[in-house]
Amino acid sequence: MPGGDMAKPLLDHQNADSNSSLAPAAESRTIGILGSGDFARSLSMRLVCSGFKVVVGSRNPKRNASLFPSAVEVTVQADAIKKADIVFVAIFREHYTTLYDLNSELSGKILVDVSNNAEINHHKESNAEYLASLFPACTVVKGFNVISSWTLQSGPRDGNKQVFICCDNQEAKQAVAEIAHALGFTPVDMGALFSAREIENIPLRLLPAWKIPVFLALGLFLCFYTYNFIRQVLHPYIREKKNKFYKIPVEIVNTTLPCVAYVMLSLVYLPGVLAAIFQLYHCTKYRRFPDWLDQWLQHRKQIGLLSFFCAALHAVYSLCLPMRRSHRYLLLNEAVKQVEKKTDAWVEEEVWRMEIYISFGIMALGLLSLLAITSLPSISNSLNWREFSFVQSTLGFVALVISTLHTLTYGWTRAFDENQYKFYLPPTFTLTLLVPCTIILAKLFFHLSCMNQRLQRIRNGWERSRYVNFTLPRASGEFSSGESSSTV
Amino acid sequence: MPGGDMAKPLLDHQNADSNSSLAPAAESRTIGILGSGDFARSLSMRLVCSGFKVVVGSRNPKRNASLFPSAVEVTVQADAIKKADIVFVAIFREHYTTLYDLNSELSGKILVDVSNNAEINHHKESNAEYLASLFPACTVVKGFNVISSWTLQSGPRDGNKQVFICCDNQEAKQAVAEIAHALGFTPVDMGALFSAREIENIPLRLLPAWKIPVFLALGLFLCFYTYNFIRQVLHPYIREKKNKFYKIPVEIVNTTLPCVAYVMLSLVYLPGVLAAIFQLYHCTKYRRFPDWLDQWLQHRKQIGLLSFFCAALHAVYSLCLPMRRSHRYLLLNEAVKQVEKKTDAWVEEEVWRMEIYISFGIMALGLLSLLAITSLPSISNSLNWREFSFVQSTLGFVALVISTLHTLTYGWTRAFDENQYKFYLPPTFTLTLLVPCTIILAKLFFHLSCMNQRLQRIRNGWERSRYVNFTLPRASGEFSSGESSSTV
Amino acid sequence: MPGGDMAKPLLDHQNADSNSSLAPAAESRTIGILGSGDFARSLSMRLVCSGFKVVVGSRNPKRNASLFPSAVEVTVQADAIKKADIVFVAIFREHYTTLYDLNSELSGKILVDVSNNAEINHHKESNAEYLASLFPACTVVKGFNVISSWTLQSGPRDGNKQVFICCDNQEAKQAVAEIAHALGFTPVDMGALFSAREIENIPLRLLPAWKIPVFLALGLFLCFYTYNFIRQVLHPYIREKKNKFYKIPVEIVNTTLPCVAYVMLSLVYLPGVLAAIFQLYHCTKYRRFPDWLDQWLQHRKQIGLLSFFCAALHAVYSLCLPMRRSHRYLLLNEAVKQVEKKTDAWVEEEVWRMEIYISFGIMALGLLSLLAITSLPSISNSLNWREFSFVQSTLGFVALVISTLHTLTYGWTRAFDENQYKFYLPPTFTLTLLVPCTIILAKLFFHLSCMNQRLQRIRNGWERSRYVNFTLPRASGEFSSGESSSTV
C-alpha cells in the first residue's frame, strides 16, 4: 500500500482523536443493545460509525436483523449480553421484567438505562433505580435519554451535545462517558444514581424558565384589560348609553399592551435596585439574596423579551389603527362636522403631543429590538462581559427612560383632568408610571449620592469588617448586568 | 528555566490536546504543499501555528518565499515532496499534468486534493479521481476543499468546522483526518474516493433545501396574482370601464401575499396529516414513506419560513394602505359625498368585521414570528425535543387555526354574495380555505375518534402482527413534529 | 465491583477525554490559588469538577474556608504555594506587593496572572509584566482574564470558549493551556508575555468594530437632518412665515433616516468597487490595499446592519404618518376645501408615483431583512461560501438597485422642479443618489466590458508578468463578497 509506512506512526495518536467520527480508539470494543426500536437502531448506527462493534439482542433476531445496518450483529438476547460488557437497555420500563430470565447472563455487566417517561415524576422511583433494584448484580448507569433518535442519526448539534450521566460506580460512569465522548457528545457527570430522576425529567421539561414570566404577563394583561374595559367601554355605556363595544378586539388590546410592556420592562430593572439596597443594607456582597430575589434576577431575560414582544405587538396594533373602518367612519363624520363649523381643524397642542410621543415610542422600540437581538444565544455568546453589560444594562435603562417619556408625553395633562377619572378610576398610564419612576429615581439617587461609591466597594469585596477581601475588579460589574452574584 | 521540572510530566498529556491551537502532538511531522496561491499560503500559516513543519514546493521558490511565513521552508517542488509524506496539492486541475515530471518523487506519497471546480459536475470525473488516475503510485485523499482560505486564516467557526474526507486507503484517510483535527476542524469520513465528486460539489451548492419551497412560493404568487388581477382590475375595466390599474403595485400584491402565506402554512401541516393516514392505512411505522412525502416532510421548515416572510410582507403592505395618495383621494371624495348625504357614515357590521379580522391577523403574525425565531439554529439547538415540538407543532397549529379565523372573518358573508363572483370566479379567500380546513378537520377527527390512540400505538412500534416491538416512548413524538421517522 | 474488570482498559483512554467534565487526566495534579474572591471561588469549583486537586492560599484560611467547596483545601498562602507548581494569582494588581514575603516559596513556580484592569491602558506596563518584574524567579503566564466568574460556574459557551494565553516560556504556557483545555476552554497562543497588555485589553473592549460605523451613521444623520430642517422648516418659516416646527420630531427624522440608510448601503458596496479598480490598475491581487480601504472592507457588515436598522426605523416612521393628529387635521381641512371645490380629488400621476415607490420600498426592506438575518452568526456559519456570497453580494446589490428605484420614483420629476430648490438647495434625494448610481454604473461597466474577465484572471492569481501563479479558483470569489483578500 503506498503511503502505508508513513501512516503507521500517526495511528499511535489516534486516542487523541476521539472527537472525530473517524476515531478508531474504540475499534475493538463491543457494545450490546437490547431492543430493536427506533432508538436501538439509531444508536447502533452511530456506534458502528464511531468504530464500535455492536451486538443487538432481540427476541426475534431473524425478523429484526433487516432493521439494522449490516455491520451490526443481531442475535438472541442472552447471546448479545454475553458478548458485551456494556449493554444499552433500549426497552420500555414496562418490559424490564421480561429480562428476568437473563439474570445470570446480566450479572456483572454495566447496564445503560436510556429510557424516558411519558410525564414528569410518573413513577415513584426513576426508571434507572427501578432497573437497578431488579438486577442488583449489575451496575446501572443512567444516560443518553436526552438524546433523540434523530440526533443520533444526524449527529450532535450545538445545544444537543450534552449527555447527562449518573451512576453509583465511578468506573462504570467513566466507561459510559467515554462512549458518549466517542459518539461526539459531551458527557456531564450528574453524580450518583439518585440523580436519575432529575435526568429523566430533563427531556420532559417545557420551557421552565418561561413559565413564571408568561403567567406574569398574562396576569398583567388581564388586570389592565379589565381596567381599560371598564374605563373605555363600560363607563360610556352606563353613563352616556354610548355603544363602544367595537373597541374590544383592537383598541382596548392596544391600550393594554403598552401597559404590560412598560410594567414588565420596569420589572427587569427593579430586582437590580432591590439587590443594591440589600447589599447596601447588609454592607456585604457575600450574603445570599432571598430566594425570591434570586429567582427574579434569573428571570430578567425572559421578562425583558416578553416586554419587547408586547411592545412590538403594541406597535403593530397602533399602526393598524388608521386602517380600520371605524377610523374611516369617524373621520368622515368629523369631516362633515368640520364643513359645518368652517373653522381650522388644527389644534397645535394635540399635534405636538402626538408627534412627540410617537417619536419617543419608536425610539424605545428601536432600543428594545437591539436588546432582544443581543439576547439571541449566538450573539450574546460573542460579546464580552463589558459589551453585554453595556447593551443590556445601559441601553436597557435608556430604553426604560425613553419609555417613561413616551408614557408621560402620551399622558400630557390628562392626569390632572377631572374628566379622565371615569368611575373615579385614574387614567391607566398613571398606574404604570409608579414602578418605573421609582427605579429611575433610585438609580439617580445611587449615582448622585456617595451610595454609588460605597456600592462599588461592596461589590469589590469590601465589608464593614477590617479585613479586605481580595477580589478581582471584574466581579464588580457582574451583579448589575444580568447575573446574580450571590455566593453559594 | 523556572518551572521547567514540573512542566515535564504535563508534556506527556499533549496528545490529548489535539483540539487546541497549542497542540504540539504534530510537532515533528512535516507536511508538503505544492502551489503558492492564497490557499497554499493560508494552509501553510495554519499548519505552522498548529505545530507542523511545512515545506512548500514552488516552481519559483526564490520569488515566492516572501509570500509565506518565515517558518515555512519554500523550495523547489521535487525537494519539497522528498521531505514530506503527505503532500497537499494546492494547484488547479488544469495544471495537474505539470506534475508529471515529479512522478518518481511522488511515488508512495499521500496526495491531498484540495481543489474545487467552478461549476457542479463540470468534468466527467472528479478532480481527485483524475489526480489518482495520473499518479497511480500515490494514495489520493480528497479533503479540505470546503474550507476557504479565509476560514483557514481566521480559524474554524461553528458551521464551517467540518472537513469531508474520502480515500480508498483507510490509513491515509486517518492520517489526513488527524491533520484536520489538529487544525481545529472536525473530519467527516465520506468513504471511498468515489465520493470525491460529492465532496467537490458541496462548496458549489446554493441553498439546495430552499429551491423547491422558493419555486413553490413564486408559483403560488403568480397564480394568485393573475387571479386577483383578473377579478380586481380586468373585471371592472371590461365590465364597467373603470380604470383600477393603479392597484397593480400595492393592492393586488397585498391581496396575493396573504393567500400565498396561508396556503404555504397549510402545506407545512398537510404532509403530517398524510403521513398519519399512511401509517394508519399500513398499520405500521416501519414502512418507508413514498419519496415525495419524505421530501415534503423535510422541507417543512423552509416552507414555514417562506410563509412567515409572506405574512410579514402582507402586514407591511396592509399598514402602508392608509399612507397612500389613493387612500387619501378616495377618502376626500367620500367626505364630499358624505357631506351631501348628511347621514351617519358608521356601518356597525363593517366596523366589527374589520376590528375582528385585524385582531386575528395580528395574533397569527405574532405566533408565526415566535415560530420563525425558534427556527434560528442557535435557538432551536437549545430546546429539547418536547419544547421544539410544542412550539413548532402545537403553536404552529394554533397559528393555522387563527389564520383560518382571520380569513373567515375577512371573508364574512362575501362567499355567499353573488356580486363577488366576478366572471363567475369565486372570491380568492374561498380558494385558499380548502386545504387548511381539511387539515383542521382531519386533526380534529384524529383527536376525537379512536384514531388518535391507534396512531399513538403505531408510533410506539405497534403493528397489526402479534409481535410487539420494543420502542422507546420518545419515538412517538418524532414524526408529528418535524422529522421524518421513516426507517432506512 | 461488577463491571470493574472491563472498565480497567477503558481508563487507559482517559487522556483522550480532556474535553469532558468527567476527564480524569488531571486527577493527580494540584493547582494553587491565591485569593478568595469571586473568581478564586469559581475557579476552584471548576478545577475540582474537572478532577484537579485545589489548594487555596488565604491570609485568613479559617474565616474563608467556608466560602469554598469542601473538596478544596484552604490554608495559609505559604503552605498553598509549596503544595502546587502552578499558582493562580487571583488578587488585585494593587496587592501584588503583599506577596513579597512569599518570595522564596514562589521561586521556580508558574504564576498565572488572571487579573484585569478597570480601563484600557491604565498602567504603563501590563499586570502580568508587573508581576514578572516583582518575582523574577517565577515564570509568569497571562491567561483566563477573559473568563468571568459566571462563565467558570456555568461552563463555557460558544463565544466565551477561548482563553488567550501568553508567556515567555513555552513549557509553562503549554501547562496552563492544558489546564484551560481540561476545564473545557480553547486555549489560544498569543506568544510572549509582551502580549499581556493586548490580552488584558480584550475584556475591556466595547464593540470596537461598531465605533466607526456608528459615528459614521450619526454624522450622516446630523448632516441630513440639518439639511432637511433648513429646507422643510426654516425655509417656509422665513419665506412664508409658516409654522412647520411640528415636523421636527417625526417628519424630518423620517426624511433623514432613508437618506442615511441609502448612503450607508451604498458605502457597503463602494469599497468593493474601489478594490476592483485598485486591482485592475495594479494588475495584481498580491498588492496590499491601502489601510483605509482594508479597514473599510472589514467594516462592511456593521455598515450594512446599521443601514438596515435605519431603513427599518424609516419604515416604522412612515407607517406612523397617517396615525398622527397632524395628518388628521390636514385631511379634515383638505376635505373642507374639497367640498367647496366640488371637483374630483384624484390625481392619477400622484397616485401612481406613491404606489410605485411604496412598492419598491417594501421590496428593498424585505431584501435587507434577509441580508440582516443571514448576518446572524448562527446562520452565516451554516452557509457555504457560495451561499453567503450569493445572499450578501448578489441579493445585497439587488437591494441597492431597488433602493435606487425607490428613491428615483419617490423623486419623480421633483429634481427638475424649480420650486423644490429651497434656498437654492436641491431636494435631499438628489444628493443621496450620487454614490449609489456611480456604484451601479461601475458594476455594469465591469460586467459589460472585458474588464470583468480581466478582473477574474487577476483574482485567480494572474499578473502582468510572464509567470502564472497557481491559485485555486475558490479564491476568486473571496474578495467580492465580504473578506479582504489582501495578502499579508
PDB file of C-alpha atoms in Angstrom, chain C residues 171-316:
ATOM      1  CA  GLU C 171       6.505  24.715  28.527  1.00  0.00           C
ATOM      2  CA  ALA C 172       4.796  26.798  31.178  1.00  0.00           C
ATOM      3  CA  LYS C 173       2.439  28.124  28.521  1.00  0.00           C
ATOM      4  CA  GLN C 174       1.712  24.567  27.430  1.00  0.00           C
ATOM      5  CA  ALA C 175       0.977  23.507  31.016  1.00  0.00           C
ATOM      6  CA  VAL C 176      -1.536  26.326  31.505  1.00  0.00           C
ATOM      7  CA  ALA C 177      -3.023  25.666  28.060  1.00  0.00           C
ATOM      8  CA  GLU C 178      -3.715  22.130  29.171  1.00  0.00           C
ATOM      9  CA  ILE C 179      -5.482  23.279  32.294  1.00  0.00           C
ATOM     10  CA  ALA C 180      -7.628  25.554  30.131  1.00  0.00           C
ATOM     11  CA  HIS C 181      -8.348  22.624  27.868  1.00  0.00           C
ATOM     12  CA  ALA C 182      -9.222  20.373  30.781  1.00  0.00           C
ATOM     13  CA  LEU C 183     -11.691  22.983  32.041  1.00  0.00           C
ATOM     14  CA  GLY C 184     -13.418  22.900  28.653  1.00  0.00           C
ATOM     15  CA  PHE C 185     -11.926  26.076  27.174  1.00  0.00           C
ATOM     16  CA  THR C 186      -9.982  26.518  23.963  1.00  0.00           C
ATOM     17  CA  PRO C 187      -6.509  27.873  24.690  1.00  0.00           C
ATOM     18  CA  VAL C 188      -5.184  30.345  22.132  1.00  0.00           C
ATOM     19  CA  ASP C 189      -1.465  31.001  21.970  1.00  0.00           C
ATOM     20  CA  MET C 190      -0.767  34.743  21.936  1.00  0.00           C
ATOM     21  CA  GLY C 191       3.021  34.467  22.031  1.00  0.00           C
ATOM     22  CA  ALA C 192       5.393  36.052  24.522  1.00  0.00           C
ATOM     23  CA  LEU C 193       4.474  37.820  27.768  1.00  0.00           C
ATOM     24  CA  PHE C 194       4.822  41.073  25.848  1.00  0.00           C
ATOM     25  CA  SER C 195       1.276  40.383  24.531  1.00  0.00           C
ATOM     26  CA  ALA C 196      -0.173  40.512  28.044  1.00  0.00           C
ATOM     27  CA  ARG C 197      -1.271  44.131  27.534  1.00  0.00           C
ATOM     28  CA  GLU C 198      -3.244  43.126  24.490  1.00  0.00           C
ATOM     29  CA  ILE C 199      -4.840  40.215  26.366  1.00  0.00           C
ATOM     30  CA  GLU C 200      -5.672  42.468  29.300  1.00  0.00           C
ATOM     31  CA  ASN C 201      -7.407  44.886  26.964  1.00  0.00           C
ATOM     32  CA  ILE C 202      -9.668  42.211  25.437  1.00  0.00           C
ATOM     33  CA  PRO C 203     -12.334  42.188  28.173  1.00  0.00           C
ATOM     34  CA  LEU C 204     -12.321  45.984  28.223  1.00  0.00           C
ATOM     35  CA  ARG C 205     -13.155  46.311  24.549  1.00  0.00           C
ATOM     36  CA  LEU C 206     -16.526  47.873  23.833  1.00  0.00           C
ATOM     37  CA  LEU C 207     -17.763  46.783  20.402  1.00  0.00           C
ATOM     38  CA  PRO C 208     -14.654  48.124  18.608  1.00  0.00           C
ATOM     39  CA  ALA C 209     -15.905  47.085  15.167  1.00  0.00           C
ATOM     40  CA  TRP C 210     -19.025  49.222  15.630  1.00  0.00           C
ATOM     41  CA  LYS C 211     -17.377  52.500  16.643  1.00  0.00           C
ATOM     42  CA  ILE C 212     -16.569  53.884  13.187  1.00  0.00           C
ATOM     43  CA  PRO C 213     -19.831  52.722  11.541  1.00  0.00           C
ATOM     44  CA  VAL C 214     -21.940  54.153  14.387  1.00  0.00           C
ATOM     45  CA  PHE C 215     -20.183  57.507  14.276  1.00  0.00           C
ATOM     46  CA  LEU C 216     -20.481  57.488  10.504  1.00  0.00           C
ATOM     47  CA  ALA C 217     -24.228  56.905  10.779  1.00  0.00           C
ATOM     48  CA  LEU C 218     -24.618  59.599  13.445  1.00  0.00           C
ATOM     49  CA  GLY C 219     -22.592  62.044  11.365  1.00  0.00           C
ATOM     50  CA  LEU C 220     -24.653  61.387   8.260  1.00  0.00           C
ATOM     51  CA  PHE C 221     -27.842  61.685  10.311  1.00  0.00           C
ATOM     52  CA  LEU C 222     -26.817  65.098  11.686  1.00  0.00           C
ATOM     53  CA  CYS C 223     -25.855  66.446   8.268  1.00  0.00           C
ATOM     54  CA  PHE C 224     -29.002  65.267   6.524  1.00  0.00           C
ATOM     55  CA  TYR C 225     -31.175  66.333   9.456  1.00  0.00           C
ATOM     56  CA  THR C 226     -29.818  69.885   9.346  1.00  0.00           C
ATOM     57  CA  TYR C 227     -30.222  69.986   5.579  1.00  0.00           C
ATOM     58  CA  ASN C 228     -33.810  68.782   5.774  1.00  0.00           C
ATOM     59  CA  PHE C 229     -34.577  71.122   8.672  1.00  0.00           C
ATOM     60  CA  ILE C 230     -33.420  74.087   6.611  1.00  0.00           C
ATOM     61  CA  ARG C 231     -35.442  73.034   3.600  1.00  0.00           C
ATOM     62  CA  GLN C 232     -38.629  71.870   5.309  1.00  0.00           C
ATOM     63  CA  VAL C 233     -38.936  74.076   8.407  1.00  0.00           C
ATOM     64  CA  LEU C 234     -36.671  77.085   8.134  1.00  0.00           C
ATOM     65  CA  HIS C 235     -37.477  77.922   4.526  1.00  0.00           C
ATOM     66  CA  PRO C 236     -41.290  78.075   4.936  1.00  0.00           C
ATOM     67  CA  TYR C 237     -40.829  79.989   8.206  1.00  0.00           C
ATOM     68  CA  ILE C 238     -38.535  82.629   6.719  1.00  0.00           C
ATOM     69  CA  ARG C 239     -40.100  82.915   3.286  1.00  0.00           C
ATOM     70  CA  GLU C 240     -43.765  82.389   4.066  1.00  0.00           C
ATOM     71  CA  LYS C 241     -43.932  82.811   7.848  1.00  0.00           C
ATOM     72  CA  LYS C 242     -45.441  79.355   8.040  1.00  0.00           C
ATOM     73  CA  ASN C 243     -45.028  77.466  11.315  1.00  0.00           C
ATOM     74  CA  LYS C 244     -43.943  73.939  10.402  1.00  0.00           C
ATOM     75  CA  PHE C 245     -41.963  73.277  13.569  1.00  0.00           C
ATOM     76  CA  TYR C 246     -44.230  70.370  14.398  1.00  0.00           C
ATOM     77  CA  LYS C 247     -42.325  68.451  11.737  1.00  0.00           C
ATOM     78  CA  ILE C 248     -39.213  68.279  13.923  1.00  0.00           C
ATOM     79  CA  PRO C 249     -39.889  65.065  15.905  1.00  0.00           C
ATOM     80  CA  VAL C 250     -41.295  62.805  13.193  1.00  0.00           C
ATOM     81  CA  GLU C 251     -41.398  64.097   9.643  1.00  0.00           C
ATOM     82  CA  ILE C 252     -37.855  65.424   9.360  1.00  0.00           C
ATOM     83  CA  VAL C 253     -36.494  62.355  11.104  1.00  0.00           C
ATOM     84  CA  ASN C 254     -38.425  60.308   8.578  1.00  0.00           C
ATOM     85  CA  THR C 255     -36.947  62.140   5.599  1.00  0.00           C
ATOM     86  CA  THR C 256     -33.479  61.894   7.146  1.00  0.00           C
ATOM     87  CA  LEU C 257     -33.460  58.175   8.005  1.00  0.00           C
ATOM     88  CA  PRO C 258     -33.886  56.886   4.434  1.00  0.00           C
ATOM     89  CA  CYS C 259     -31.036  59.155   3.291  1.00  0.00           C
ATOM     90  CA  VAL C 260     -28.755  57.677   5.958  1.00  0.00           C
ATOM     91  CA  ALA C 261     -29.884  54.121   5.191  1.00  0.00           C
ATOM     92  CA  TYR C 262     -29.402  54.580   1.475  1.00  0.00           C
ATOM     93  CA  VAL C 263     -25.979  56.220   1.687  1.00  0.00           C
ATOM     94  CA  MET C 264     -24.803  53.618   4.220  1.00  0.00           C
ATOM     95  CA  LEU C 265     -25.977  50.825   1.934  1.00  0.00           C
ATOM     96  CA  SER C 266     -24.027  52.310  -0.935  1.00  0.00           C
ATOM     97  CA  LEU C 267     -20.968  52.587   1.334  1.00  0.00           C
ATOM     98  CA  VAL C 268     -21.171  48.806   1.768  1.00  0.00           C
ATOM     99  CA  TYR C 269     -20.611  48.269  -1.937  1.00  0.00           C
ATOM    100  CA  LEU C 270     -18.311  51.200  -2.709  1.00  0.00           C
ATOM    101  CA  PRO C 271     -15.112  49.674  -1.228  1.00  0.00           C
ATOM    102  CA  GLY C 272     -15.613  46.574  -3.381  1.00  0.00           C
ATOM    103  CA  VAL C 273     -15.645  48.749  -6.498  1.00  0.00           C
ATOM    104  CA  LEU C 274     -12.612  50.697  -5.302  1.00  0.00           C
ATOM    105  CA  ALA C 275     -10.773  47.448  -4.590  1.00  0.00           C
ATOM    106  CA  ALA C 276     -11.573  46.191  -8.091  1.00  0.00           C
ATOM    107  CA  ILE C 277     -10.236  49.402  -9.601  1.00  0.00           C
ATOM    108  CA  PHE C 278      -7.158  49.112  -7.401  1.00  0.00           C
ATOM    109  CA  GLN C 279      -6.558  45.570  -8.605  1.00  0.00           C
ATOM    110  CA  LEU C 280      -7.176  46.448 -12.238  1.00  0.00           C
ATOM    111  CA  TYR C 281      -4.834  49.419 -12.002  1.00  0.00           C
ATOM    112  CA  HIS C 282      -2.017  47.453 -10.379  1.00  0.00           C
ATOM    113  CA  CYS C 283      -2.793  44.343 -12.425  1.00  0.00           C
ATOM    114  CA  THR C 284      -2.268  42.065  -9.447  1.00  0.00           C
ATOM    115  CA  LYS C 285      -4.084  40.902  -6.373  1.00  0.00           C
ATOM    116  CA  TYR C 286      -0.859  40.427  -4.441  1.00  0.00           C
ATOM    117  CA  ARG C 287      -0.532  44.072  -3.587  1.00  0.00           C
ATOM    118  CA  ARG C 288      -1.806  45.126  -0.207  1.00  0.00           C
ATOM    119  CA  PHE C 289      -4.780  47.500  -0.240  1.00  0.00           C
ATOM    120  CA  PRO C 290      -4.203  50.864   1.431  1.00  0.00           C
ATOM    121  CA  ASP C 291      -5.044  50.714   5.129  1.00  0.00           C
ATOM    122  CA  TRP C 292      -8.204  52.809   4.892  1.00  0.00           C
ATOM    123  CA  LEU C 293      -9.595  50.551   2.193  1.00  0.00           C
ATOM    124  CA  ASP C 294      -8.734  47.443   4.190  1.00  0.00           C
ATOM    125  CA  GLN C 295     -10.470  48.879   7.265  1.00  0.00           C
ATOM    126  CA  TRP C 296     -13.458  49.832   5.178  1.00  0.00           C
ATOM    127  CA  LEU C 297     -13.732  46.350   3.643  1.00  0.00           C
ATOM    128  CA  GLN C 298     -13.717  44.870   7.128  1.00  0.00           C
ATOM    129  CA  HIS C 299     -16.476  47.142   8.431  1.00  0.00           C
ATOM    130  CA  ARG C 300     -18.959  46.395   5.667  1.00  0.00           C
ATOM    131  CA  LYS C 301     -21.054  44.062   7.798  1.00  0.00           C
ATOM    132  CA  GLN C 302     -21.565  46.687  10.522  1.00  0.00           C
ATOM    133  CA  ILE C 303     -22.284  49.450   7.991  1.00  0.00           C
ATOM    134  CA  GLY C 304     -24.821  47.204   6.290  1.00  0.00           C
ATOM    135  CA  LEU C 305     -26.576  46.329   9.551  1.00  0.00           C
ATOM    136  CA  LEU C 306     -26.809  49.985  10.546  1.00  0.00           C
ATOM    137  CA  SER C 307     -28.227  50.713   7.106  1.00  0.00           C
ATOM    138  CA  PHE C 308     -30.889  48.057   7.704  1.00  0.00           C
ATOM    139  CA  PHE C 309     -31.623  49.468  11.162  1.00  0.00           C
ATOM    140  CA  CYS C 310     -32.181  52.945   9.688  1.00  0.00           C
ATOM    141  CA  ALA C 311     -34.305  51.504   6.881  1.00  0.00           C
ATOM    142  CA  ALA C 312     -36.462  49.608   9.393  1.00  0.00           C
ATOM    143  CA  LEU C 313     -36.901  52.747  11.517  1.00  0.00           C
ATOM    144  CA  HIS C 314     -37.797  54.659   8.359  1.00  0.00           C
ATOM    145  CA  ALA C 315     -40.483  52.064   7.642  1.00  0.00           C
ATOM    146  CA  VAL C 316     -41.946  52.384  11.152  1.00  0.00           C
TER     147      VAL C 316
END
